[in-house]
Tab-separated table of C-alpha atoms in Angstrom:
chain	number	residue	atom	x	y	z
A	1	UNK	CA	25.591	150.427	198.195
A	2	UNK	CA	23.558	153.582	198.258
A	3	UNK	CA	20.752	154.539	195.327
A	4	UNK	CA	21.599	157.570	192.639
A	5	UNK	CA	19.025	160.516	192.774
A	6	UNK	CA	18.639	163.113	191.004
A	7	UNK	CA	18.065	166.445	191.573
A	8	UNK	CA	15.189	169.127	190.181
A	9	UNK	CA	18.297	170.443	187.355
A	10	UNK	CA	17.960	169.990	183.974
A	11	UNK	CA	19.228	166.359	183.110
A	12	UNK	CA	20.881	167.239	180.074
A	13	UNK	CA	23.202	170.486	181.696
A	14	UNK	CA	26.703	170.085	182.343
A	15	UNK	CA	26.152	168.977	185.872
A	16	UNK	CA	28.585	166.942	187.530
A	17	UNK	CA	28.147	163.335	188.735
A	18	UNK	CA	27.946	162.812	192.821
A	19	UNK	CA	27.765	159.443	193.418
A	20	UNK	CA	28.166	157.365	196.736
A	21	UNK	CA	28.985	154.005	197.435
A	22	UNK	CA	28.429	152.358	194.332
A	23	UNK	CA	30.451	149.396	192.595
A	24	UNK	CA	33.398	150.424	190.847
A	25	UNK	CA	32.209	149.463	187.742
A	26	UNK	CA	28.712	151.334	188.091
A	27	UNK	CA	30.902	154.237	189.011
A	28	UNK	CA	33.169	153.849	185.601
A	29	UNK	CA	29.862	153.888	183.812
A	30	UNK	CA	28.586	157.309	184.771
A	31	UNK	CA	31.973	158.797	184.783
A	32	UNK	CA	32.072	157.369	181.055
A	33	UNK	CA	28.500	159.387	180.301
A	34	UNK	CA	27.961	162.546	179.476
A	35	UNK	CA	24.842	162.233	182.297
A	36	UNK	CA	25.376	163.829	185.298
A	37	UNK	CA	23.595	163.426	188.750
A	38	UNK	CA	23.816	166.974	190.374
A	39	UNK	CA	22.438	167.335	194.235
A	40	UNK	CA	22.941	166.286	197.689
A	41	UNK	CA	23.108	163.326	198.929
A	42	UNK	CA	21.135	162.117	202.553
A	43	UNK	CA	22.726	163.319	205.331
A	44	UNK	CA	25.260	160.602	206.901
A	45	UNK	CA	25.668	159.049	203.375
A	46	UNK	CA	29.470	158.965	202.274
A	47	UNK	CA	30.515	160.408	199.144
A	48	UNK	CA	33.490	158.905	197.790
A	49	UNK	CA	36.397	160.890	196.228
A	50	UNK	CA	38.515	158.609	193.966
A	51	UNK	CA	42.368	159.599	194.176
A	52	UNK	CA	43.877	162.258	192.255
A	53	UNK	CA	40.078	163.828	191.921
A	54	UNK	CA	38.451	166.781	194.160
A	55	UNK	CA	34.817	167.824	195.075
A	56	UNK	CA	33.509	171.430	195.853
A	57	UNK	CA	31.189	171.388	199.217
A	58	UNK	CA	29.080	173.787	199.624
A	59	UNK	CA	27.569	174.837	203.176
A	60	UNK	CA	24.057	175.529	202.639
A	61	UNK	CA	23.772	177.722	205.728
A	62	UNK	CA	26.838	180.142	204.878
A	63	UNK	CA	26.438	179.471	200.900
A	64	UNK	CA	30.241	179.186	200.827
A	65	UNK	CA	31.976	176.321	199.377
A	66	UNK	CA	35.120	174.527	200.054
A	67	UNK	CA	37.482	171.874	198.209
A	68	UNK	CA	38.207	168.149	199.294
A	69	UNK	CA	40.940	166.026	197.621
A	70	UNK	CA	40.490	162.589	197.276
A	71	UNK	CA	41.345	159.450	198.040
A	72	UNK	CA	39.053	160.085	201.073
A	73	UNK	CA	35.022	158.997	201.628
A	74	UNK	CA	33.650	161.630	203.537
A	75	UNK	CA	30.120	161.722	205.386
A	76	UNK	CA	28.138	165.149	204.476
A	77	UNK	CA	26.449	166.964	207.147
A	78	UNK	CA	22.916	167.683	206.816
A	79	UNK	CA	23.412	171.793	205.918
A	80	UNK	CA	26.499	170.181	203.322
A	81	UNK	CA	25.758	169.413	199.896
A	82	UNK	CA	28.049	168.820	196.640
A	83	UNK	CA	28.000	170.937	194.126
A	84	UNK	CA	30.958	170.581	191.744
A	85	UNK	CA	32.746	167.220	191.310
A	86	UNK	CA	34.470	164.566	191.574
A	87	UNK	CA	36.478	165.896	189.114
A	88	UNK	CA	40.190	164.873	187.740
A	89	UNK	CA	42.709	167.057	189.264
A	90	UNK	CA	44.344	169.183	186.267
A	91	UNK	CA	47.549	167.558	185.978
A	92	UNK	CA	49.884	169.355	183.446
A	93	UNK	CA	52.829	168.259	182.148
A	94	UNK	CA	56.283	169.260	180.476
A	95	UNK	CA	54.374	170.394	177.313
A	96	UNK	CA	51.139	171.620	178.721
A	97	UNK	CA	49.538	174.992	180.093
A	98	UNK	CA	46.247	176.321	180.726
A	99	UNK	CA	44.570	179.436	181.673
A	100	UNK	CA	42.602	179.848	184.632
A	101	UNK	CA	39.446	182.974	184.981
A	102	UNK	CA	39.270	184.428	188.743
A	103	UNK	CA	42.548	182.696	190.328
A	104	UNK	CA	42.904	182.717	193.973
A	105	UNK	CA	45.023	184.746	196.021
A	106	UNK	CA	47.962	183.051	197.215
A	107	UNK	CA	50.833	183.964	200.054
A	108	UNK	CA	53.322	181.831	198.244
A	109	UNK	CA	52.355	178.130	197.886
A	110	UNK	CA	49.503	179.027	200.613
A	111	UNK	CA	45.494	180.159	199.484
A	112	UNK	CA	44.511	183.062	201.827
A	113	UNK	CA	40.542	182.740	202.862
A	114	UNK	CA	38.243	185.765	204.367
A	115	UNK	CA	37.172	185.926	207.870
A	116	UNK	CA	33.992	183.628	207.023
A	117	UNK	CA	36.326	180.974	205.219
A	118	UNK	CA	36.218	181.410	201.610
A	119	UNK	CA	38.449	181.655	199.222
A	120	UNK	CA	39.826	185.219	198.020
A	121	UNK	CA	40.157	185.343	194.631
A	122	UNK	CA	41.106	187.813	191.644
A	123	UNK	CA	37.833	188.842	190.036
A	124	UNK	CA	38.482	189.549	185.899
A	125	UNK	CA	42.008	188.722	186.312
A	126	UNK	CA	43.642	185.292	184.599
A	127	UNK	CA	46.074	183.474	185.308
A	128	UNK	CA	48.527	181.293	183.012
A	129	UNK	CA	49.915	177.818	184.264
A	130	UNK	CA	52.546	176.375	183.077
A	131	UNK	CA	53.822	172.646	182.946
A	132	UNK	CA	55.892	171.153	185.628
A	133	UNK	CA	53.707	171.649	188.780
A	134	UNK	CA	51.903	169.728	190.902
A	135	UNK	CA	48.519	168.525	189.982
A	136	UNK	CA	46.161	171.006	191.481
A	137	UNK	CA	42.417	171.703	191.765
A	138	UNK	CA	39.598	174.454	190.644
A	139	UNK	CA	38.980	176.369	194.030
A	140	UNK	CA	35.157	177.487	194.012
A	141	UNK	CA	35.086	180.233	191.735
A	142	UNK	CA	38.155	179.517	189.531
A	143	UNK	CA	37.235	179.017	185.925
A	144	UNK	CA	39.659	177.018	183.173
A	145	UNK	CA	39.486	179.222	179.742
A	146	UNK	CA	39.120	176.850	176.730
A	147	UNK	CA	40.758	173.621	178.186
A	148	UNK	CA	44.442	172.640	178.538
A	149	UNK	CA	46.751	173.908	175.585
A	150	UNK	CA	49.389	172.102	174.176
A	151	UNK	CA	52.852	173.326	173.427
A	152	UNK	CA	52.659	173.546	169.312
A	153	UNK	CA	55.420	174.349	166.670
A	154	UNK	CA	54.775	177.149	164.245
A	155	UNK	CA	56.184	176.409	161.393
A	156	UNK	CA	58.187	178.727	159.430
A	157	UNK	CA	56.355	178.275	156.319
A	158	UNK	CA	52.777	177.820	157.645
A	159	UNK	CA	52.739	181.029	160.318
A	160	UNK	CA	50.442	179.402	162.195
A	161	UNK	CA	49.517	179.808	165.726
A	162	UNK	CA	47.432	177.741	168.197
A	163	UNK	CA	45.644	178.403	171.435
A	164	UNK	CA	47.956	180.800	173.038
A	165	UNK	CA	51.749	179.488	172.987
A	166	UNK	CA	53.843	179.224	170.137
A	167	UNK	CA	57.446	178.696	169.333
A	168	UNK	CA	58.784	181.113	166.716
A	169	UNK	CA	61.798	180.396	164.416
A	170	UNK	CA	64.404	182.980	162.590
A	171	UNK	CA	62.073	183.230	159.845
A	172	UNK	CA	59.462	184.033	161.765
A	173	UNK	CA	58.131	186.687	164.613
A	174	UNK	CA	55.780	187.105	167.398
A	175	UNK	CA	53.661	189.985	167.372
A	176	UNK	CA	52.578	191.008	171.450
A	177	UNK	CA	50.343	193.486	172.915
A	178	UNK	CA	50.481	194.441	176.428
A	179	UNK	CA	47.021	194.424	178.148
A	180	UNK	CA	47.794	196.247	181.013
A	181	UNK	CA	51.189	198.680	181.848
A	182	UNK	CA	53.495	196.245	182.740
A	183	UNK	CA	57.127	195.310	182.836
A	184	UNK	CA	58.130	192.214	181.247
A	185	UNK	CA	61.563	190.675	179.761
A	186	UNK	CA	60.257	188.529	176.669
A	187	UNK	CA	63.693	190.282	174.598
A	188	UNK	CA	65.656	188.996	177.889
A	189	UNK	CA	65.815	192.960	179.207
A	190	UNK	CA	62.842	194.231	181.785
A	191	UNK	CA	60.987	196.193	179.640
A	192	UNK	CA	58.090	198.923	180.879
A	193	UNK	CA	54.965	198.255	178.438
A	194	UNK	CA	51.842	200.366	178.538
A	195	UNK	CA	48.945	199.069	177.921
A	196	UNK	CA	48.187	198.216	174.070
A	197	UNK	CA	51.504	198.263	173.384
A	198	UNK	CA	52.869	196.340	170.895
A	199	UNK	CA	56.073	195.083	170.174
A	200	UNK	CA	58.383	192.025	168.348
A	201	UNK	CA	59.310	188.962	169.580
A	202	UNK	CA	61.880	187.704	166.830
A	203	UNK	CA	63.017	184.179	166.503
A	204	UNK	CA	64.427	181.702	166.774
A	205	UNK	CA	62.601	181.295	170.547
A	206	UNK	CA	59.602	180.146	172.911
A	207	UNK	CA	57.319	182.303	174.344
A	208	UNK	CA	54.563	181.411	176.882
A	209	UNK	CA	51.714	183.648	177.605
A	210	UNK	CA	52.088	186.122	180.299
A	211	UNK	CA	48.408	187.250	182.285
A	212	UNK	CA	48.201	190.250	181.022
A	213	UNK	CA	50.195	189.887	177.840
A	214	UNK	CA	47.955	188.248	174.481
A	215	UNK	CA	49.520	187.368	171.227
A	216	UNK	CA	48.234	189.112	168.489
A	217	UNK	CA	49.531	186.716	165.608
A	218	UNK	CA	52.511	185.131	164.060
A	219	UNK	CA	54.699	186.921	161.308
A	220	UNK	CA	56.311	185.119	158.979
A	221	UNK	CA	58.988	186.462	157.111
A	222	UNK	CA	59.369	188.263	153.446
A	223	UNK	CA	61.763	186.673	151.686
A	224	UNK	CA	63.155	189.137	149.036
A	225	UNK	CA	65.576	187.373	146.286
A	226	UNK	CA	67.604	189.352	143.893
A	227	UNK	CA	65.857	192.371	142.361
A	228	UNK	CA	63.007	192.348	144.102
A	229	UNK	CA	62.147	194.956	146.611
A	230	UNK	CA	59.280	195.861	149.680
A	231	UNK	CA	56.603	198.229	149.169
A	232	UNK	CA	56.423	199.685	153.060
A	233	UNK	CA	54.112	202.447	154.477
A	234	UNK	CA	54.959	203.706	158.117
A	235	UNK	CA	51.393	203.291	159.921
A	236	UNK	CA	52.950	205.343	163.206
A	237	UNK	CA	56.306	207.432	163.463
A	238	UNK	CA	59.493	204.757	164.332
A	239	UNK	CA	63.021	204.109	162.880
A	240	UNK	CA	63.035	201.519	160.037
A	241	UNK	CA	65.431	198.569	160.078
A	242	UNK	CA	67.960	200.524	159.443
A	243	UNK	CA	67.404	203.685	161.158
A	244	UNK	CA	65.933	205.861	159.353
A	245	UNK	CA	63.150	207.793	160.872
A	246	UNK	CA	59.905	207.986	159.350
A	247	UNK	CA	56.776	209.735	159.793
A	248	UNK	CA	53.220	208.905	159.384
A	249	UNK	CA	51.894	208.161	155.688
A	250	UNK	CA	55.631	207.989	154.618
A	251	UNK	CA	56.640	205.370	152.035
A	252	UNK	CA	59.372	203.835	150.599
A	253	UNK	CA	61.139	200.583	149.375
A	254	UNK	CA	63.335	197.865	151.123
A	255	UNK	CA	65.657	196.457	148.672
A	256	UNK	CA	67.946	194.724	150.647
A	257	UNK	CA	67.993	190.773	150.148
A	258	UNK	CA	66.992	188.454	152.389
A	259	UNK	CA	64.439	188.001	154.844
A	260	UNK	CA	62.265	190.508	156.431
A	261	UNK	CA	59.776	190.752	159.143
A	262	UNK	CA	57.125	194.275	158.982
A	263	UNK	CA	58.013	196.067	162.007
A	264	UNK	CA	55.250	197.197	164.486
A	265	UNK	CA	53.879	200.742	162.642
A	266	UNK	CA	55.049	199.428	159.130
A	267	UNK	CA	52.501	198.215	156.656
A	268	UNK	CA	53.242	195.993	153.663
A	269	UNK	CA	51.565	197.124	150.594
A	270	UNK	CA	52.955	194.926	148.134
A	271	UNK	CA	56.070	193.610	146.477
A	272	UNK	CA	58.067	195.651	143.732
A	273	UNK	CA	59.754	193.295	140.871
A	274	UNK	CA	63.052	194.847	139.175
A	275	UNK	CA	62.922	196.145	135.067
A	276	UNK	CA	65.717	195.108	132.926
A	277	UNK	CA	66.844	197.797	130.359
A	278	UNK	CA	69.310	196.090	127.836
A	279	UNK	CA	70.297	197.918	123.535
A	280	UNK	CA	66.703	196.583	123.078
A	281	UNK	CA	64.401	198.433	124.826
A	282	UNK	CA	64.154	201.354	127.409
A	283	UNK	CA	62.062	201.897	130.306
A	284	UNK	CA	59.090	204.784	129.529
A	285	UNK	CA	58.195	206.135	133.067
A	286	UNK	CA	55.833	209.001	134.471
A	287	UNK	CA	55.924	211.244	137.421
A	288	UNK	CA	52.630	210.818	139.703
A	289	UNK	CA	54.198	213.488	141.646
A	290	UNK	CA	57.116	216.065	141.795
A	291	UNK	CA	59.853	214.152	143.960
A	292	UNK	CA	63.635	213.806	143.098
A	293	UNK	CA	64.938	209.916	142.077
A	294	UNK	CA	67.809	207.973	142.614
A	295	UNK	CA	69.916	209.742	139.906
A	296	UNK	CA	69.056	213.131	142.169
A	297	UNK	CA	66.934	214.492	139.141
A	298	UNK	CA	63.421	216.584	139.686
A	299	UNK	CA	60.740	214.648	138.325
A	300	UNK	CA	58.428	217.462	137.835
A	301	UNK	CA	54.742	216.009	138.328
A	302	UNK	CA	52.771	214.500	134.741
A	303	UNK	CA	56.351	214.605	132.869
A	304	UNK	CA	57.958	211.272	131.031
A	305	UNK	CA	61.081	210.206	130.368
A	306	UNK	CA	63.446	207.154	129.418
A	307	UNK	CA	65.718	205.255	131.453
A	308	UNK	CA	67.956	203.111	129.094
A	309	UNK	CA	71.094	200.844	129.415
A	310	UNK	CA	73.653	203.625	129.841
A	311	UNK	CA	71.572	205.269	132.607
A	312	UNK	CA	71.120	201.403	135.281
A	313	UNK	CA	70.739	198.097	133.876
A	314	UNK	CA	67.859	197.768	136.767
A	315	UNK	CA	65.455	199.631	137.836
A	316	UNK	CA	62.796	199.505	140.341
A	317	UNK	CA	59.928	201.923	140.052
A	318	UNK	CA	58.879	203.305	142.990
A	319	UNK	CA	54.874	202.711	142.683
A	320	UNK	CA	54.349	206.373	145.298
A	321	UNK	CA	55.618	208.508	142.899
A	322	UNK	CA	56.541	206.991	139.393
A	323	UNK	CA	54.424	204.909	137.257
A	324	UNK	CA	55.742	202.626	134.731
A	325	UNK	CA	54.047	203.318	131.174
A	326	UNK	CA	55.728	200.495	129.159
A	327	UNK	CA	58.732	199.561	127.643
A	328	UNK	CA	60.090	201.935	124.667
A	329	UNK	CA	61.994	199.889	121.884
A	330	UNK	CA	64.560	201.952	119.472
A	331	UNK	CA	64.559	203.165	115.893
A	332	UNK	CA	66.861	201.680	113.612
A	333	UNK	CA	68.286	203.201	110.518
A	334	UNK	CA	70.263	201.524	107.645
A	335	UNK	CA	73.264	203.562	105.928
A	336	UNK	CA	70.536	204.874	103.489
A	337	UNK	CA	68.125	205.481	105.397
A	338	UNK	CA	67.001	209.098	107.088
A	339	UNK	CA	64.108	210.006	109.579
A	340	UNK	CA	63.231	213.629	110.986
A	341	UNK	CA	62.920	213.804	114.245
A	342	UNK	CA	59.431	216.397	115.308
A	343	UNK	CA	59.621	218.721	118.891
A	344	UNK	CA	62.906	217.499	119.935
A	345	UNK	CA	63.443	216.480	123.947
A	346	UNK	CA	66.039	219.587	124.910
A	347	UNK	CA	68.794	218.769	128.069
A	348	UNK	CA	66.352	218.911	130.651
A	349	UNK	CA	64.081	216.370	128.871
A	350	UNK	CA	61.280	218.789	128.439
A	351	UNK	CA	59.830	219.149	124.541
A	352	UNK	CA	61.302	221.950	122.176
A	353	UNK	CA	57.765	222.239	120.034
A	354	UNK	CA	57.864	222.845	116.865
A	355	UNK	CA	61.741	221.797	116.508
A	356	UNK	CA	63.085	219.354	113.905
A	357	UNK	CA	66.209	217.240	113.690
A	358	UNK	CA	67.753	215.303	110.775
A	359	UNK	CA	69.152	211.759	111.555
A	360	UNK	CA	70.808	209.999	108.593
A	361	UNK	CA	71.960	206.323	109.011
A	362	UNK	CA	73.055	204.496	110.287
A	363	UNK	CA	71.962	204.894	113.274
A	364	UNK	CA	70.538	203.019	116.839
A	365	UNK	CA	68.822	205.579	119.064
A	366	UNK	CA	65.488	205.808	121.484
A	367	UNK	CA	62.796	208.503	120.988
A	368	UNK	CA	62.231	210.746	123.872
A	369	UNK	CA	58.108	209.990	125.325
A	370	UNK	CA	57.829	213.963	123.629
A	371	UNK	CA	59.492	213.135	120.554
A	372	UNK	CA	57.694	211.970	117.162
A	373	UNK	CA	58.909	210.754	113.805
A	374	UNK	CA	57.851	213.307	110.778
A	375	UNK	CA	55.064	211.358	108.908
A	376	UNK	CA	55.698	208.534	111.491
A	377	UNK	CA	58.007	207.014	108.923
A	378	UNK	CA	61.641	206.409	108.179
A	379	UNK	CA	62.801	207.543	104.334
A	380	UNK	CA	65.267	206.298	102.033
A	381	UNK	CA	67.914	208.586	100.535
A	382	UNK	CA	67.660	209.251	97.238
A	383	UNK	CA	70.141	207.368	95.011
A	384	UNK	CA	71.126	209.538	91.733
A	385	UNK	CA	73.025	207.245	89.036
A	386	UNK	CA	75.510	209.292	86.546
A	387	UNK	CA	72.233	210.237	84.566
A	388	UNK	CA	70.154	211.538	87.389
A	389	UNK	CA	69.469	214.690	89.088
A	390	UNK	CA	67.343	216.421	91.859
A	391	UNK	CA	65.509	219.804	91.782
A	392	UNK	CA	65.125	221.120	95.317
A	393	UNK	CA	63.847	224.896	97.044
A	394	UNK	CA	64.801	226.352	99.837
A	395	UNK	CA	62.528	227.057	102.583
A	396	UNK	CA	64.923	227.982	104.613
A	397	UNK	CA	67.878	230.500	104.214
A	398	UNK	CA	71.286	229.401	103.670
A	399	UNK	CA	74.502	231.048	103.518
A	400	UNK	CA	74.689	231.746	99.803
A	401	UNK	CA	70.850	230.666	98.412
A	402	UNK	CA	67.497	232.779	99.403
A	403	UNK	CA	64.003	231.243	100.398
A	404	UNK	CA	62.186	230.008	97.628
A	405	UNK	CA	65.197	229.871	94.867
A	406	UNK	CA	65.682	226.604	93.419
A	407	UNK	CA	68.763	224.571	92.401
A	408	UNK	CA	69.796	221.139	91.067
A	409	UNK	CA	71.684	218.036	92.389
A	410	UNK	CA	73.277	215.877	89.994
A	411	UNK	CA	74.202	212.374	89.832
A	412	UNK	CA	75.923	210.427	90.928
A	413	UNK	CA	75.588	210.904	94.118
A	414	UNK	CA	73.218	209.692	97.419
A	415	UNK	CA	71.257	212.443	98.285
A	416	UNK	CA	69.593	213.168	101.475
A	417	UNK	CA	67.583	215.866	101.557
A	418	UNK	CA	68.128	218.403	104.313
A	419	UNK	CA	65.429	220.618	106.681
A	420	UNK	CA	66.290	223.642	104.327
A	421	UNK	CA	65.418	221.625	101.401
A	422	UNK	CA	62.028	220.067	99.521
A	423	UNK	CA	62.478	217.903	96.819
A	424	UNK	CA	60.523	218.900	93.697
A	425	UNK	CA	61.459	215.930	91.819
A	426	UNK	CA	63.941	213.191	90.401
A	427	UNK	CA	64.145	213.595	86.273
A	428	UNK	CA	66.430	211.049	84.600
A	429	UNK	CA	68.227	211.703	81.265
A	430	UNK	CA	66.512	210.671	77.927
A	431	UNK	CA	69.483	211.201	75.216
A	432	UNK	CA	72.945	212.827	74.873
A	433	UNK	CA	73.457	213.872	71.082
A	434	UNK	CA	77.009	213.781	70.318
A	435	UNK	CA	79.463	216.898	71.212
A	436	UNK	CA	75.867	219.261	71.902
A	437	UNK	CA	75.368	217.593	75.122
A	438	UNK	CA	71.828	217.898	74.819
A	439	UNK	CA	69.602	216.245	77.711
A	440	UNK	CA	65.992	215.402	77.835
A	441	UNK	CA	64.924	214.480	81.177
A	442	UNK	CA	61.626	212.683	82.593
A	443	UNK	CA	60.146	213.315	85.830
A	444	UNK	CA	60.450	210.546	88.290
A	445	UNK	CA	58.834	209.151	91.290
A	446	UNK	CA	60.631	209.156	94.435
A	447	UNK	CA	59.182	209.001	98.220
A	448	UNK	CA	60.586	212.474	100.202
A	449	UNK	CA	58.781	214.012	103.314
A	450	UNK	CA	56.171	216.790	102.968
A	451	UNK	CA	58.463	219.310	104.552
């Protein structure tokens, strides 16, 4: 048995443990602790490599190091000294991968060495290796990035991805970005990438990293259900899902059911929910913009207008250009009832100021966003028994009366008074005296419009 020394290195620094013939259970001890016994041993002292473990030995005269595999004791010289090890060999399996800083150079299974003996390796480079190979050492110089990684399912609903492999299902897509200009075959097809590329990797199917390929991050699908629709902006000129081009800063909306993974250049501003228009109500919407809709009709920017059962029974506002102001619910009117109608919408849906129109029950209809009701209310007719009449004027011509000349309506009858007309009261008869038809009438009250 030989004594442990330490070196002049900071005790507590992830040093390695060089030990030399020492009881197997001492040795399980220190290989159990997180202390480690850095420096060389005496010269002609044995340093035992355990199977399956490897040592880096440096020579002290040509500062170049060199690996030995275990099981083997081996006697260091006195210009030899340990530096790195024993350490497990990293021994991956079906499931397992790691990445590896400044691999060697190889010539096939073979690691090429320079004219003084050391190893050539790939300075800044990395190198990914996968499961199913032989267990296999850290040359001098070779670094292992962040451990061994274990092959992980991303779930569909989570979108998660760990370390740098990651299984991606139909619902779900892997978002790559080339690091260098390469040609790989992730989509099964060689494929010339230039660097910061990006591209999709859609599922169902397993991807391992590449060297020069990183994943950027998971995608998991949009799942759009009846009525509602994607609010998409093109980041970068490409042809959507279905092949439309578009350009920079263009938007528009995906309606199609189903699930739906953002292309690369596509951004996802928000989801867009269906209206429902039904005899009830209507939908009031506003132009932010002059743009044509569905129904191939200029929207001239700032103007309203109703969209109501007989136009869609759905209707999804597109947020880029229309803006929806509410819903619009109809006025009603009874077979005695009348409203006039104030700067009436003409064909083209833009106000007529200063126009009136007479609607007399009944009646179901929508007011146009322009359109108001005169005195904001809705009038009854005026109901004349057999001893009732009406004094109106014109203040408007007719065929056969003038402006201003007035006339009487007499009962019975249901009057509604007309845009030409302005009631100047409702009398009622007092007495009839025999064969001289003589009539006394007294002024009633009766609510008509202020025409």
């Amino acid at each position: 048995r030989t004594t442990l020394r330490w070196s002049s290195m900071d005790r507590s620094s992830s040093a390695n443990l060089v030990y030399g013939t020492c009881s197997n259970r001492e040795r399980d001890i220190f290989q159990r602790s997180d202390l480690q016994f850095p420096g060389p041993l005496a010269e002609g002292n044995p340093v035992r490599i355990p199977p399956d473990c490897f040592v880096h030995v440096m020579d002290t005269n040509k500062k170049i190091a060199r690996v030995l595999l275990g099981p083997q004791n081996y006697t260091l010289l006195a210009c030899e000294q340990v530096v790195f090890g024993p350490k497990k060999l990293i021994d991956l399996g079906d499931s397992w991968f790691c990445i590896i800083q400044n691999p060697v150079v190889k010539n096939g299974d073979t690691v090429e060495h320079d004219e003084n003996g050391a190893v050539k390796l790939r300075f800044g480079a990395t190198e990914v290796r996968k499961g199913r190979m032989a267990p296999f050492p850290l040359y001098p110089g070779e670094k292992l990035e962040g451990g061994l990684g274990h092959f992980t399912v991303v779930r569909a609903e989570t979108g998660l991805v760990y370390e740098n492999c990651c299984a991606s299902f139909a619902l779900t897509a892997c978002r790559l970005r080339a690091k260098i200009d390469i040609v790989e075959d992730s989509l099964g097809l060689p494929t010339k990438r230039i660097a910061n590329q990006e591209w999709l990797l859609p599922g169902p199917a397993t991807y391992f990293p590449t060297d020069y390929v990183e994943i950027v991050r998971v995608l998991l699908a949009i799942v759009l259900v009846q009525g509602e629709s994607l609010h998409l902006e093109a980041e970068q000129a490409h042809s959507d899902a279905e092949g439309v081009s578009r350009v920079v800063g263009e938007q528009w909306l995906y309606e199609r059911e189903g699930p739906y993974i953002p292309l690369i250049g596509q951004k996802v501003i928000g989801k867009v929910v269906a209206l429902q228009t039904n005899h009830l109500r209507a939908l009031h919407l506003c132009a932010k913009r002059t743009f044509v809709d569905r129904f191939n009709k200029k929207r001239p920017a700032g103007s309203h207008w109703l969209l109501t059962a007989e136009d869609t029974d759905t209707y999804t506002p597109f947020p880029a250009y229309e803006a929806f102001m509410g819903f619009a619910h109809p006025t009603t009117l009874t077979p005695t009832q009348y409203c006039i109608v104030c700067d009436v919408a003409g064909a083209d849906g833009q106000p007529q100021l200063g126009k009136r129109q007479l609607v007399k029950g009944p009646a179901n209809f929508f007011l146009q966003p322009c359109e108001t009701l005169l005195q904001g209310e809705i009038f009854d007719m005026i109901l004349l028994q057999p001893e009732d009449m009406v004094e109106v004027e014109n203040v408007e011509d007719e065929a056969d009366i003038a402006i201003g000349q007035k006339h009487r309506v007499l009962g019975p009858a249901l009057y509604c008074p007309t845009l030409a007309h302005r009631v100047l009261g409702v009398y009622t008869a007092l007495l009839n005296v025999g064969d001289w038809h003589m009539l006394y009438f007294q002024r009633g009250i009766v609510r008509v419009p202020a025409l």
